[in-house]
Short mmCIF file of C-alpha atoms in Angstrom, two decimals:
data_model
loop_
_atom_site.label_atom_id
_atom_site.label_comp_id
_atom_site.label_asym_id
_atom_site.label_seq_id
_atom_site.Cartn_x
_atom_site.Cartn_y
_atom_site.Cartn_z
CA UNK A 1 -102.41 128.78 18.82
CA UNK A 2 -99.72 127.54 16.46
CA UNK A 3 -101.87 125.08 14.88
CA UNK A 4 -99.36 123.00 14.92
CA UNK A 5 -99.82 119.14 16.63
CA UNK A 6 -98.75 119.43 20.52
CA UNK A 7 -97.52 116.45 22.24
CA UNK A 8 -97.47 115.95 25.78
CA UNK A 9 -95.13 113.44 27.32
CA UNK A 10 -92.15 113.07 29.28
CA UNK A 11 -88.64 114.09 27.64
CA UNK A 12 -87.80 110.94 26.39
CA UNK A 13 -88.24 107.84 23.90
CA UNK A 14 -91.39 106.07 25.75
CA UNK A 15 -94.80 105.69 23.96
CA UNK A 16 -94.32 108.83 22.37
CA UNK A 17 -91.59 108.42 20.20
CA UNK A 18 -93.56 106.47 17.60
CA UNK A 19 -95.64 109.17 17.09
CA UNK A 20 -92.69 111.81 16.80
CA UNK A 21 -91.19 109.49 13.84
CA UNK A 22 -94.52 109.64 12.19
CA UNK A 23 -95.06 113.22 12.53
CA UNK A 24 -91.64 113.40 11.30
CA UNK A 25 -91.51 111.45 8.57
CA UNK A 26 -94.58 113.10 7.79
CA UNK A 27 -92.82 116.79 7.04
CA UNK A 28 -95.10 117.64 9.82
CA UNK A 29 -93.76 120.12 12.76
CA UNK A 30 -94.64 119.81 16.05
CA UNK A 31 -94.24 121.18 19.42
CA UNK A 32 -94.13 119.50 22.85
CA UNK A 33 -94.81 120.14 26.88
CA UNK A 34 -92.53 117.83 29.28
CA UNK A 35 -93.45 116.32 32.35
CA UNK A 36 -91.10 116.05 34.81
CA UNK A 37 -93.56 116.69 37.78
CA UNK A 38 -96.09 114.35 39.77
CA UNK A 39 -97.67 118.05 40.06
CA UNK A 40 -97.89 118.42 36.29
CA UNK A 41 -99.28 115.25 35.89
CA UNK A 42 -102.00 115.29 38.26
CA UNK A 43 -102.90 118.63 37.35
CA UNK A 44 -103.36 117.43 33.78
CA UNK A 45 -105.63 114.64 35.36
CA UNK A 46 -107.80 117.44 37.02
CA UNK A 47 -108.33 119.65 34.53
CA UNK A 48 -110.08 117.12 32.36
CA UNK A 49 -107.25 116.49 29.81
CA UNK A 50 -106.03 113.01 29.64
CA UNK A 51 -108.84 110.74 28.52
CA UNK A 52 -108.16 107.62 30.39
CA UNK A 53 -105.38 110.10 32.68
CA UNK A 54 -102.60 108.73 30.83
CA UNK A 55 -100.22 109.81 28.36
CA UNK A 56 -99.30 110.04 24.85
CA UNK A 57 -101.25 112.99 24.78
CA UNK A 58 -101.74 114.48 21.59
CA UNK A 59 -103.14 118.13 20.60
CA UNK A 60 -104.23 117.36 16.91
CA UNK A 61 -106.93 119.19 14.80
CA UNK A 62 -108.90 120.26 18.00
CA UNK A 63 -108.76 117.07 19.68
CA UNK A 64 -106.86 116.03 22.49
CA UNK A 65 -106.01 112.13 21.22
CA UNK A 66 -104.76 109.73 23.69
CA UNK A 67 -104.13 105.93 23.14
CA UNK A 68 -100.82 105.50 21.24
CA UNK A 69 -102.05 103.81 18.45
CA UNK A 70 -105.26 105.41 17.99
CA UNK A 71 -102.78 108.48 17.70
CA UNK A 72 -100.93 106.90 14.93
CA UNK A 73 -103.68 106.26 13.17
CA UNK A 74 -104.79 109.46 12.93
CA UNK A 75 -101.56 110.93 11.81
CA UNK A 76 -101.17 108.03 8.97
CA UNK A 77 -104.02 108.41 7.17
CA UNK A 78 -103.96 111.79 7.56
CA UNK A 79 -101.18 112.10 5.81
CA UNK A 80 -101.75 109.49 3.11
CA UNK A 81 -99.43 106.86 4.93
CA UNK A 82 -102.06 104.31 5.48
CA UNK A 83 -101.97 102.50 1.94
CA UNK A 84 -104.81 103.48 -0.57
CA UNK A 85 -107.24 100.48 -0.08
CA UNK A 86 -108.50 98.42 2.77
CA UNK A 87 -105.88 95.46 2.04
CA UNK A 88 -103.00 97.72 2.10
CA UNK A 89 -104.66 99.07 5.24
CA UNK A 90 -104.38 95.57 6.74
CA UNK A 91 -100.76 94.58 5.87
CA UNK A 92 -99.95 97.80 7.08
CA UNK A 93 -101.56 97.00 10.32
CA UNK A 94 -100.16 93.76 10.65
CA UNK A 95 -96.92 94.82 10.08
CA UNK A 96 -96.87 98.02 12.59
CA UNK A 97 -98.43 95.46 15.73
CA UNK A 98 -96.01 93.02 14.94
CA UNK A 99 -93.26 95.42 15.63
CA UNK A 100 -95.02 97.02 18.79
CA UNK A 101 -94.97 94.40 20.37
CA UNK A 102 -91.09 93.66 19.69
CA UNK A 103 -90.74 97.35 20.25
CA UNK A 104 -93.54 97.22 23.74
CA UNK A 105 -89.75 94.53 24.86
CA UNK A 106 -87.14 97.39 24.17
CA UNK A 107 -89.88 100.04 25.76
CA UNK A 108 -89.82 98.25 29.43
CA UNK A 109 -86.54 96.91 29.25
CA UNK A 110 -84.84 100.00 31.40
CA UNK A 111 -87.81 99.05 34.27
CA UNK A 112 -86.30 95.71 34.74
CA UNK A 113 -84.02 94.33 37.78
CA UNK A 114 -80.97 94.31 37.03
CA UNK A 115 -81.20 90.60 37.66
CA UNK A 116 -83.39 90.30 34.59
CA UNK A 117 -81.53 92.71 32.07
CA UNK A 118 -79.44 90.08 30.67
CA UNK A 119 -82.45 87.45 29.81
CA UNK A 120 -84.38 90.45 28.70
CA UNK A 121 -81.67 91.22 26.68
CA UNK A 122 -81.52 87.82 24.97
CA UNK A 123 -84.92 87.93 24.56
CA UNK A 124 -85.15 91.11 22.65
CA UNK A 125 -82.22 89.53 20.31
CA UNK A 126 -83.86 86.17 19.98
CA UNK A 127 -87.55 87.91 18.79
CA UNK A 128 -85.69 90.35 16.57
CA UNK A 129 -83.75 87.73 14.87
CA UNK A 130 -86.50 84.33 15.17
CA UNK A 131 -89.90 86.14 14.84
CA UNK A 132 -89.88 89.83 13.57
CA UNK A 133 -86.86 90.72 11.14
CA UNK A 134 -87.04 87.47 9.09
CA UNK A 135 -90.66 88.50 8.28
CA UNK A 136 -89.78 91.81 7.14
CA UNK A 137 -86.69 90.41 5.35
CA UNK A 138 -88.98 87.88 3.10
CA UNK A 139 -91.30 90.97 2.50
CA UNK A 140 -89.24 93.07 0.82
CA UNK A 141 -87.49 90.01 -0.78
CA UNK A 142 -90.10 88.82 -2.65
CA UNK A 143 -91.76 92.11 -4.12
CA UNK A 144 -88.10 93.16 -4.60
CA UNK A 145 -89.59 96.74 -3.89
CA UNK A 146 -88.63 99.72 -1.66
CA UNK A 147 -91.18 99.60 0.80
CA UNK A 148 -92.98 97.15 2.63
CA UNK A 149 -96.47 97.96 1.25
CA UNK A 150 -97.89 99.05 -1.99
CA UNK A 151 -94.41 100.28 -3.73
CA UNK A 152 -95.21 103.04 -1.79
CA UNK A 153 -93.53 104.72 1.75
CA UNK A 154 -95.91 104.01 4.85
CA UNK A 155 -96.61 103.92 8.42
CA UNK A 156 -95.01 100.38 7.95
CA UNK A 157 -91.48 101.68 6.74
CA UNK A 158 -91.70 104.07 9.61
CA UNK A 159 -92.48 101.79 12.04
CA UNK A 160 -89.96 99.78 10.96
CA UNK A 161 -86.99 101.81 10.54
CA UNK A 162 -87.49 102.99 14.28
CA UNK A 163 -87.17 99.73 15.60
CA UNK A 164 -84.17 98.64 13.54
CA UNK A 165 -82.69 101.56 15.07
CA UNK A 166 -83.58 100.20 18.69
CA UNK A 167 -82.52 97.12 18.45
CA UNK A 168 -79.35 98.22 17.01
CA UNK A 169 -78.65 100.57 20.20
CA UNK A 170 -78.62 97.12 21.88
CA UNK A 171 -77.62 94.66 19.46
CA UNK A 172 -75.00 96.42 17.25
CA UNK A 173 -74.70 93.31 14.82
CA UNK A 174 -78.23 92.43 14.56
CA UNK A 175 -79.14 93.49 11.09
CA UNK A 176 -75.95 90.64 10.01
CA UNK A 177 -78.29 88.05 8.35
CA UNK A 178 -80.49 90.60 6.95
CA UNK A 179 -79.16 91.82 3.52
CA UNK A 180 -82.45 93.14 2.62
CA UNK A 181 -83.43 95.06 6.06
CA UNK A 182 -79.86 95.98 5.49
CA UNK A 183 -80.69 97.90 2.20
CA UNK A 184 -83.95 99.42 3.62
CA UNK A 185 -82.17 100.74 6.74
CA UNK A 186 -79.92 102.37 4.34
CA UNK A 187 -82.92 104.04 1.77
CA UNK A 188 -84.95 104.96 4.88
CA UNK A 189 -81.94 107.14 6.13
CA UNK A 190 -81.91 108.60 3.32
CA UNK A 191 -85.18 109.69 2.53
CA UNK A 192 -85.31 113.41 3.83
CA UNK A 193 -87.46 113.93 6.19
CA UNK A 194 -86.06 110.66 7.84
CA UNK A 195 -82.86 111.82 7.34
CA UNK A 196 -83.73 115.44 9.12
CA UNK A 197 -85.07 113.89 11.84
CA UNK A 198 -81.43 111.50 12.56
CA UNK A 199 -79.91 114.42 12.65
CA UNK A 200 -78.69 116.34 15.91
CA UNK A 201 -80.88 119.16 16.87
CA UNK A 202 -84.17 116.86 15.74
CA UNK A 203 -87.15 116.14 18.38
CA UNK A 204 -85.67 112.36 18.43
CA UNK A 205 -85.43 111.48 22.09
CA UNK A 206 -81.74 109.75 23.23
CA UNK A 207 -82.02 106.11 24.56
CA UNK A 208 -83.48 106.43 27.84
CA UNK A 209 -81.17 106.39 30.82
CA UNK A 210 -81.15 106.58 34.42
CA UNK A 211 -82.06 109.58 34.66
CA UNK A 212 -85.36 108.91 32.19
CA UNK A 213 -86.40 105.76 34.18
CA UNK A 214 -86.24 108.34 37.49
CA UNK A 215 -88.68 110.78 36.18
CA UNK A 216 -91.01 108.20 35.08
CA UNK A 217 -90.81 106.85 38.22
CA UNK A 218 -91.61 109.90 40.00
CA UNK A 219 -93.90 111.66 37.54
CA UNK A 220 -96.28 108.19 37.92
CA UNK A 221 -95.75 106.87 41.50
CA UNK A 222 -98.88 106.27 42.82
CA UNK B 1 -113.98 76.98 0.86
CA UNK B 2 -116.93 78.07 2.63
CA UNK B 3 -116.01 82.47 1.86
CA UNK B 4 -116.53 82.74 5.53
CA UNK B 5 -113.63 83.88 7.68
CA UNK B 6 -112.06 81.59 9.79
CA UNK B 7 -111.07 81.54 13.09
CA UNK B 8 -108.19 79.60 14.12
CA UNK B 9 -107.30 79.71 18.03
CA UNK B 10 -108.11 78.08 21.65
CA UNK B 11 -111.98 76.62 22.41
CA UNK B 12 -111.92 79.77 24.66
CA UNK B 13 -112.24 83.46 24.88
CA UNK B 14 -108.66 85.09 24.93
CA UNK B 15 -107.86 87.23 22.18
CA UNK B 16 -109.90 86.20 19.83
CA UNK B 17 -113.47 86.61 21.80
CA UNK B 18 -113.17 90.39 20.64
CA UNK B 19 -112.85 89.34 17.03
CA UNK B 20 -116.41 86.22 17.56
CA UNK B 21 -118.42 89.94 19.14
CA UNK B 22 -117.49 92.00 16.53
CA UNK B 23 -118.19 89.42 13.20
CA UNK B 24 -121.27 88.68 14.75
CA UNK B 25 -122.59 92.22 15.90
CA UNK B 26 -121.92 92.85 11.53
CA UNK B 27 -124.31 89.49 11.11
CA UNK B 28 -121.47 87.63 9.41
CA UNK B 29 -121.61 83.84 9.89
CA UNK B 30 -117.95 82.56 10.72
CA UNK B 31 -115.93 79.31 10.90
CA UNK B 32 -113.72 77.99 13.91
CA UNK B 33 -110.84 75.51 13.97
CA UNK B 34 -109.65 74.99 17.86
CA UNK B 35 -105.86 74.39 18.74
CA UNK B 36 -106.44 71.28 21.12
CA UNK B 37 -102.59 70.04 20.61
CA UNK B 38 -99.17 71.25 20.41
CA UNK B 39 -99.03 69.43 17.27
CA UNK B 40 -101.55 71.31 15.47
CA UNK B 41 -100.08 74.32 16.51
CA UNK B 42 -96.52 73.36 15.30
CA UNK B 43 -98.40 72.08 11.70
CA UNK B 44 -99.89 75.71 10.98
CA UNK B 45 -96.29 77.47 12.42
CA UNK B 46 -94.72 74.82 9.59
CA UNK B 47 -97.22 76.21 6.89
CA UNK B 48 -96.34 79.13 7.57
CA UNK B 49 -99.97 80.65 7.99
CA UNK B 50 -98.87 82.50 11.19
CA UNK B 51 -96.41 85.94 10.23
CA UNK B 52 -95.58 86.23 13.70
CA UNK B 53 -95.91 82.28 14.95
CA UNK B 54 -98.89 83.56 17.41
CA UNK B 55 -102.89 83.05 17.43
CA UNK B 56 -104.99 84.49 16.48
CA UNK B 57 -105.08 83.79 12.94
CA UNK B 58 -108.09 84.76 10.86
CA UNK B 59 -108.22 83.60 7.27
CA UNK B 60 -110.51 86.04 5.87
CA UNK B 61 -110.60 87.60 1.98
CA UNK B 62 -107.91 85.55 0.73
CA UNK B 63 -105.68 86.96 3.76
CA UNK B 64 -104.40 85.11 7.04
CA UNK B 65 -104.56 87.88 9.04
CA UNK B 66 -103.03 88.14 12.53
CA UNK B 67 -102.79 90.93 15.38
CA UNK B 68 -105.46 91.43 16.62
CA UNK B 69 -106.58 94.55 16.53
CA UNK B 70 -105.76 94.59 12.51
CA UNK B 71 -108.15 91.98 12.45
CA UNK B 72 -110.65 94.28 14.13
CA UNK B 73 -110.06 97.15 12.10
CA UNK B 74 -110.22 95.33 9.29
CA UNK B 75 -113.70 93.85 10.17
CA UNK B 76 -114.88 97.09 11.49
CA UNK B 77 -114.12 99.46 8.41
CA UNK B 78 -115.36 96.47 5.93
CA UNK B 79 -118.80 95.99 7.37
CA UNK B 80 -119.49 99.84 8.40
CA UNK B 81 -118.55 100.29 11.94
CA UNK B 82 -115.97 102.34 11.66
CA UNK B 83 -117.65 105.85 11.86
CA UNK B 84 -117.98 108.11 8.64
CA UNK B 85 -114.48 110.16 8.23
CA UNK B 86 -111.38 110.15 10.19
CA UNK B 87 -112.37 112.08 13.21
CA UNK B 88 -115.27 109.79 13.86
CA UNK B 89 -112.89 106.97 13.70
CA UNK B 90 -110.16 108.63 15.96
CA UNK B 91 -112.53 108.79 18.20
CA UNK B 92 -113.72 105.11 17.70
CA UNK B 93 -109.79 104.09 18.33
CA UNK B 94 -109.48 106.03 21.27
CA UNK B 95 -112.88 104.29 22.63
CA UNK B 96 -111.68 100.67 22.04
CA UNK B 97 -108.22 101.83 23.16
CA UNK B 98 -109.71 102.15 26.69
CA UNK B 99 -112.17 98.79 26.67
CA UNK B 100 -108.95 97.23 25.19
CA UNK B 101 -106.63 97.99 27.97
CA UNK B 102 -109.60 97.11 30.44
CA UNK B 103 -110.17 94.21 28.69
CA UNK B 104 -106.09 93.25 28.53
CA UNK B 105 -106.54 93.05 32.99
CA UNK B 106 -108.77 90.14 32.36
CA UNK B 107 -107.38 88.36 29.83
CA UNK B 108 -104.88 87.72 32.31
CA UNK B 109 -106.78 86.55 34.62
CA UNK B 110 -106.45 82.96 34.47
CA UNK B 111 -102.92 82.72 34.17
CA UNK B 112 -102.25 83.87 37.22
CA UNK B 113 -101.58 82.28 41.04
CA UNK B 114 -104.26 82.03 42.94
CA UNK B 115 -103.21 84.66 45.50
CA UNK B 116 -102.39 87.22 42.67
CA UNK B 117 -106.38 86.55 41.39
CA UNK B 118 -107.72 88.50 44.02
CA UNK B 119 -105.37 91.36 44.17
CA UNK B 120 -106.45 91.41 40.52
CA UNK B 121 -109.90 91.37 40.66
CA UNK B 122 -110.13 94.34 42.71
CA UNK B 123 -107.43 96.07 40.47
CA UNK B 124 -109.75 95.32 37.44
CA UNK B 125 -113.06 96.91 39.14
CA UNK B 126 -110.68 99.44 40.28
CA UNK B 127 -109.73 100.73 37.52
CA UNK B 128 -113.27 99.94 35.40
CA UNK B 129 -114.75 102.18 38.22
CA UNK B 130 -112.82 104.89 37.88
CA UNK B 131 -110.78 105.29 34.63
CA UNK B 132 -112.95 103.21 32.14
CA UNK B 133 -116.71 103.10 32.79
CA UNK B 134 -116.66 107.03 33.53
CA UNK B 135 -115.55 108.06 30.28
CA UNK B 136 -117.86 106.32 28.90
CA UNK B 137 -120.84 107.14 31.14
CA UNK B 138 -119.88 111.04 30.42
CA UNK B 139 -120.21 110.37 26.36
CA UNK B 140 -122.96 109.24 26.59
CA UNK B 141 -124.51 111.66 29.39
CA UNK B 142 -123.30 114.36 27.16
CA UNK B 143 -124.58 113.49 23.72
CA UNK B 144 -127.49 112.13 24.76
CA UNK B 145 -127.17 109.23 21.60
CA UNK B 146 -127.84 105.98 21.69
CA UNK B 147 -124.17 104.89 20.55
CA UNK B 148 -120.85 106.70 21.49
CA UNK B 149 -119.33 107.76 18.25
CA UNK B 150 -122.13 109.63 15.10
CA UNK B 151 -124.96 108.51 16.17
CA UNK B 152 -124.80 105.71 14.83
CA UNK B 153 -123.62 101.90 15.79
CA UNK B 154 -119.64 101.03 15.66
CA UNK B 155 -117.29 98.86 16.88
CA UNK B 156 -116.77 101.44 19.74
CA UNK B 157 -120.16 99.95 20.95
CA UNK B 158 -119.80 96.45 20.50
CA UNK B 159 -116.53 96.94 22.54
CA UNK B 160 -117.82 98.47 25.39
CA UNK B 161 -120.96 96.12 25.63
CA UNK B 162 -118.16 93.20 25.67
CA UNK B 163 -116.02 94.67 28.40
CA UNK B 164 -119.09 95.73 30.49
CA UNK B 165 -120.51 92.31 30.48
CA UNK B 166 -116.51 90.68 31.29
CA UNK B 167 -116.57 93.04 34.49
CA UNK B 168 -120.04 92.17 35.49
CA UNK B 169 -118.86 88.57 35.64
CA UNK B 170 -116.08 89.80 37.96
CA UNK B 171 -118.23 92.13 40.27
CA UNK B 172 -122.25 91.82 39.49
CA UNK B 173 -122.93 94.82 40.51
CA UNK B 174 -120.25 96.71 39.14
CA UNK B 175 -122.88 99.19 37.26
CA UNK B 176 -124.49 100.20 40.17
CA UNK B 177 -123.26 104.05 39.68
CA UNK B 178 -123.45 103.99 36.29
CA UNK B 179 -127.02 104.89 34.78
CA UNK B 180 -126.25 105.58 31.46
CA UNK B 181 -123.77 102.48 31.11
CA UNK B 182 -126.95 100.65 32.27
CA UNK B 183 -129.13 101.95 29.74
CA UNK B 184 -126.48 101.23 26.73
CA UNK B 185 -126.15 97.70 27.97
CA UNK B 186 -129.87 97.11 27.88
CA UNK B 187 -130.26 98.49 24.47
CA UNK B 188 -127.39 97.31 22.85
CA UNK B 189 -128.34 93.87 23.90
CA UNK B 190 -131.27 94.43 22.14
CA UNK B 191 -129.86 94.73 18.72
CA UNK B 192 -131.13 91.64 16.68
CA UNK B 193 -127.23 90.34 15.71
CA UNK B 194 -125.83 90.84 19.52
CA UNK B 195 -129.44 89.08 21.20
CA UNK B 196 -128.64 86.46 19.12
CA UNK B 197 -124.99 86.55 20.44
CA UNK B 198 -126.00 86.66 23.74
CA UNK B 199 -127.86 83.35 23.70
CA UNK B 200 -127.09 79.70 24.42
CA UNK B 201 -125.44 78.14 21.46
CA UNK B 202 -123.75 81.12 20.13
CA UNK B 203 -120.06 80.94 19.15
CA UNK B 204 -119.83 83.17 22.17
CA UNK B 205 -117.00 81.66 24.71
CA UNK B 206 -117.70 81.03 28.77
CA UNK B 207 -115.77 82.18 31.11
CA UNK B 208 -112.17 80.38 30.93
CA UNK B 209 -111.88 77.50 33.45
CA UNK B 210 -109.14 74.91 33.92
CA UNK B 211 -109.59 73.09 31.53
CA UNK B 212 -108.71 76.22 28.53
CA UNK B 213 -105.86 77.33 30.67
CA UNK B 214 -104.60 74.17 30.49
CA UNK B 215 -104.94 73.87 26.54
CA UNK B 216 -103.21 77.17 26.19
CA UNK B 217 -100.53 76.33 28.28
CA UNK B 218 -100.05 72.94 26.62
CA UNK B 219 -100.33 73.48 23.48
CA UNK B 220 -98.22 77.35 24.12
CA UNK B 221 -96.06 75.44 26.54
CA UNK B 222 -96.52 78.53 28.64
CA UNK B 223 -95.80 77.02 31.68
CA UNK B 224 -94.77 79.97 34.00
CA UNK B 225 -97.33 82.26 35.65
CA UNK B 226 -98.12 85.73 34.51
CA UNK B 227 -98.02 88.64 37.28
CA UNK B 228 -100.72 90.61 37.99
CA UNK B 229 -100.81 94.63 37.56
#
């Protein structure tokens, strides 16, 4: 065994990605296993290996760690990402639900009719700009430091930086009345391991497309 | 101010009933402001006390803390129910990761139409029957402990005790095939700060009825149904 983490998901964004940009950011390498089979998958629910029998599965330290965030967790305070107090702990929390759940909008938004893509659309834009980015934006404006928590790089700038990226994919302009998220995008791309993993040839899964929302669809029918 | 946290979200259960079990399993004595009108929702979104806009909001060591399960973590590591190192408390995530999701179907519950109800209560007992409770019945088979995670009493246990009890009130029986999910609810009951929980005139929520689904949606102006799973 490599001793290395091993992640276990389909080959694409999903709820694994977060976890690949924290392992990333991290310095840490990883390896991973793709499902593209209903086979695989219930085979992995037979053998005993998916807690709950769902993915993110994670190989980590001689456990087998399922539950996205739990997962997280893990890796960010393994890896001193977590703040270095129990208040830091707690922004850092707030800050990295606040953008799941803007980032839980992007995650389903290739499973919806294609009636609904435009409103889902809009709503993705109207969160990002009314309710998540302006809170980030004040943030960093009034400490006037690098990262969001502590003067000190975190699962928060992580978290962050990923979904900027996101909503960009859809929303090209997005980031136009945010000098400061503007700024951060900018230091966050170049930080290295960051930077490593934007390049080509780096575990970062492409958007998902068709072909993404078909495997998903046929790895989990019931 | 009082020093105790304070609660700020709908006379009801929701998402804050996780956060009442969990201050009072730790024995700490909390304060609760109810959103009865838009208004008062609009007042604290004008203060600014809500970094998202949503409920709940828990003022609580100087913070106004929101999302809930930071709130929960929070409250967990500060009054010792968070396990001892990091694998205790991976495991501890994963745990409440599970009741969480459980718990998420029946949160639901009462926003949706009355036909989708009943394809949702048997989805919940479904999936409590055969994803949830038999992890959980397995830990504990295995181990042979009182609580799931180091022997020792954690949020992990105060979880599970609160999602048993929400099924229950779906399907009574629901336990039937579950021996050592029957023991843990018995003796977790038991502990001094959840008895005390579990009786009348306890901050402990009822079940939601009308009359909270119709605060939420008022004050929320959530007006559309949800869907069911």
């Amino acid at each position: 065994m490599s001793g290395k983490p091993r992640l276990t998901y389909l080959n694409g964004r999903g709820r694994m990605e977060p976890i690949r940009w924290l392992l990333a950011a991290a310095g840490v390498e990883f390896e991973e296993v793709y499902l593209e089979t209903k086979e695989q998958y219930d085979k992995l629910i037979k053998d005993g290996f998916l807690l709950f029998q769902q993915v993110p599965v994670v190989e980590i330290d001689g456990m087998k760690m399922v539950q996205t965030r739990a997962i997280l967790s893990y890796i960010a305070g393994k890896y001193n990402l977590y703040g270095k107090d129990l208040k830091e702990r707690a922004l850092i929390d707030m800050y990295v639900e606040g953008i799941a759940d803007l980032m839980q909008m992007i995650l389903m938004f290739p499973f919806s009719p294609p009636e609904a893509k435009e409103k889902n659309l809009d709503s993705i834009k109207e969160r990002a700009t009314n309710r998540y980015f302006p809170v980030f934006e004040k943030v960093l404006k009034q400490h006037g430091q690098d990262f969001l928590v502590g003067n000190k790089f975190s699962w928060a700038d992580v978290q962050l930086m990923e979904a900027i990226l996101a909503v960009e994919e859809k929303i090209p302009a997005v980031l136009a009345g945010f000098p400061q998220l503007q700024v951060f995008k900018t230091k966050m791309s170049n930080m290295p391991t960051i930077k490593k993993f934007l390049q080509p040839g780096s575990p970062r899964k492409p958007p998902p497309d068709a072909h993404y929302v078909e495997t998903v669809l046929k790895v989990f029918q019931k | 101010m009082s020093g105790k946290p304070k609660l700020y979200y709908f006379d009801g259960r929701g998402k804050m009933e996780s956060i009442r079990w969990l201050l009072a399993a730790a024995g700490v004595e909390f304060e609760e402001e109810f959103l009865e009108t838009r208004e008062q929702y609009e007042k604290l979104l004008q203060g600014g006390s809500l970094l998202f806009q949503q409920v709940p909001m828990v003022e609580i060591d100087g913070m106004r803390m929101v999302q809930t399960r930071a709130i929960l973590s929070y409250i967990a590591a500060k009054y010792n129910l968070y396990g001892k190192d990091l694998k205790e408390r991976a495991l501890i995530d994963m745990y409440v990761g599970g009741t969480g999701d459980l718990m998420g179907f029946i949160l639901m519950f009462p926003f949706l139409s009355a036909e989708d109800k009943e394809k949702q209560r048997a989805f919940i007992v479904q999936k409590a029957t055969s994803r949830y409770f038999p992890v959980y019945e397995k830990v504990l088979k295995d181990h042979g402990q009182d609580f799931l995670v180091g022997n020792s009493f954690s949020w992990a246990d105060v979880h599970l005790l609160e999602a048993i009890l929400m099924v229950e009130e779906k399907k009574s029986d629901v336990l039937s095939g579950f021996p050592q999910l029957q023991a843990f609810k018995a003796r977790i009951s038991n502990i001094p700060t959840i008895k005390k929980f579990l009786e009348p005139g306890s901050q402990r929520k009822p079940v939601p009825d009308d009359k909270y689904v119709e605060t939420v949606r008022r004050v929320l102006r959530m007006y559309y149904d949800l869907k069911a799973n």
